[in-house]
């Protein structure tokens, strides 16, 4: 076997530079150039002290002008902006979940969309009090889907899924008045509170940010995850590959990008049919290679082992290879640059959702009821485009790593069951893991998530933090673009165990896992929320007592802030590598990084330096361990 070696960030960057050379040749723009054009950023915006929520403004806070025209101060403006930022993220994740629920309504035996995990559906039906005895599984699916959609506008009560949290968490949420109600309502309340002439006190605004976030993590996102599992299968361990080297010079390269698996699942399903493969061959290619970017890639890699071409800041790179016949996108995190960039190559840029309309794209409205026809049309379009490739523009970096993926909660338990052998007490629980944590073989866990952001060197923080943490016997669970950074670097190769401390290395060997576990896309952070609540149960403690923290070192999107709010809302400290436009108010920062802990038992930390950030997480984990030991 070939010797195992991580791919370094320098190697990523060297290949990106070569691709940018091709870009120059064809007159392409790049994010690297646009960052230069946008620097320095507007200081008012960056500090969150610019308000334009009414037309008396925009008002900008300075020492000379400490209040807006209406009299709002920096704290009020910063906190309102923070809540609106959160609401944007909650709306986005949750609407994705809603689309999935509508797709679940379309399932039928033998149709494009089927119930692939009836067991999981029955678990949900039971939790929700849906009759299952003697009923057709599709009747159950449709009723559950309808109840799911109603969670968005329920007229009273809280989100159904919160019953999965620990009793202590549920009590905290109710006591603090932040238990999430109807998802749409939490977003609307956020918009209402931040309208001109409403709330301008930071704490109530931040409480609503928590509540809004919780309706995402324990509402919309969980809907996305759970219903996707029902329709497309709950992920199980499988092997795949990551980085641009997964694209194939002799094949039709289709890249799926975005978030909603309703589209990408269909592309994968129909591209594998003998008819489509034959069609590609008729066009002179050796077959069809599908790879992915961003979270839709995570979805299909987790369930089918479809290789990951790259993450957020690598999306232009897939086009720059000159070998991408077609990039098809659904929603979220799609650079509007892709259209003009594709025009510099033969690449077809296909948009499919009314939520995401972009210039210079071909729009094929993707509807679940016409899924097969839509998918086949898109695949054929890619095949027919193969002949238009310009050989002189083709350069695919021969860089890729092996990656093991598919670690849903169910799969983690399944892997642990393999270790407990005959100990029936431990079957189906996290108890073997709990023992490792209690004994100190594992020091703790970090949930590393989120995007890339040019404010940090792309992938550098993700990969280097992970290396430091695993060397300190801290296991990682990942999702989103963080997971893809790890996979590209080689950290999801099981041989990466040799980079771990002795304890984690032993766990990896025993359980047969890599030291960083791919848990899916960003809506799948809801898996992590379940994991921490179940772990707390199995450990007999509260979530905020666990030696577990969250980290988003390179985040950029509103969704990430919504996530941050539900992660701390669930009692897990969150470490950021980028400021959420709150630096302009000490009072707001004081709440987010201080007193919010009195409400939910966790808070934000922020640090932009790699070594310091790693140390802060390790220290916090050790602090939690020490407390845990003294209360046991
Ligand atoms: Fe988007 Fe989800 Fe961020 Fe990646 S990690 S850049 S949100 S694709 Ni969610
Ligand atoms: Fe200015 Fe107040 Fe209007 Fe904001 S709401 S733009 S601070 S006047």
Tab-separated table of C-alpha atoms in Angstrom, residues 588-599 602-604:
chain	number	residue	atom	x	y	z
A	588	UNK	CA	-23.316	42.755	23.300
A	589	UNK	CA	-19.968	40.978	23.323
A	590	UNK	CA	-20.189	40.839	27.100
A	591	UNK	CA	-23.456	38.944	26.889
A	592	UNK	CA	-22.445	36.584	24.078
A	593	UNK	CA	-19.071	35.794	25.604
A	594	UNK	CA	-20.149	36.057	29.223
A	595	UNK	CA	-23.552	36.323	30.818
A	596	UNK	CA	-25.406	34.202	28.259
A	597	UNK	CA	-23.828	31.321	30.160
A	598	UNK	CA	-26.186	32.122	33.047
A	599	UNK	CA	-29.110	31.538	30.707
A	602	UNK	CA	-22.665	27.882	27.548
A	603	UNK	CA	-21.226	30.873	25.707
A	604	UNK	CA	-19.177	32.063	22.752
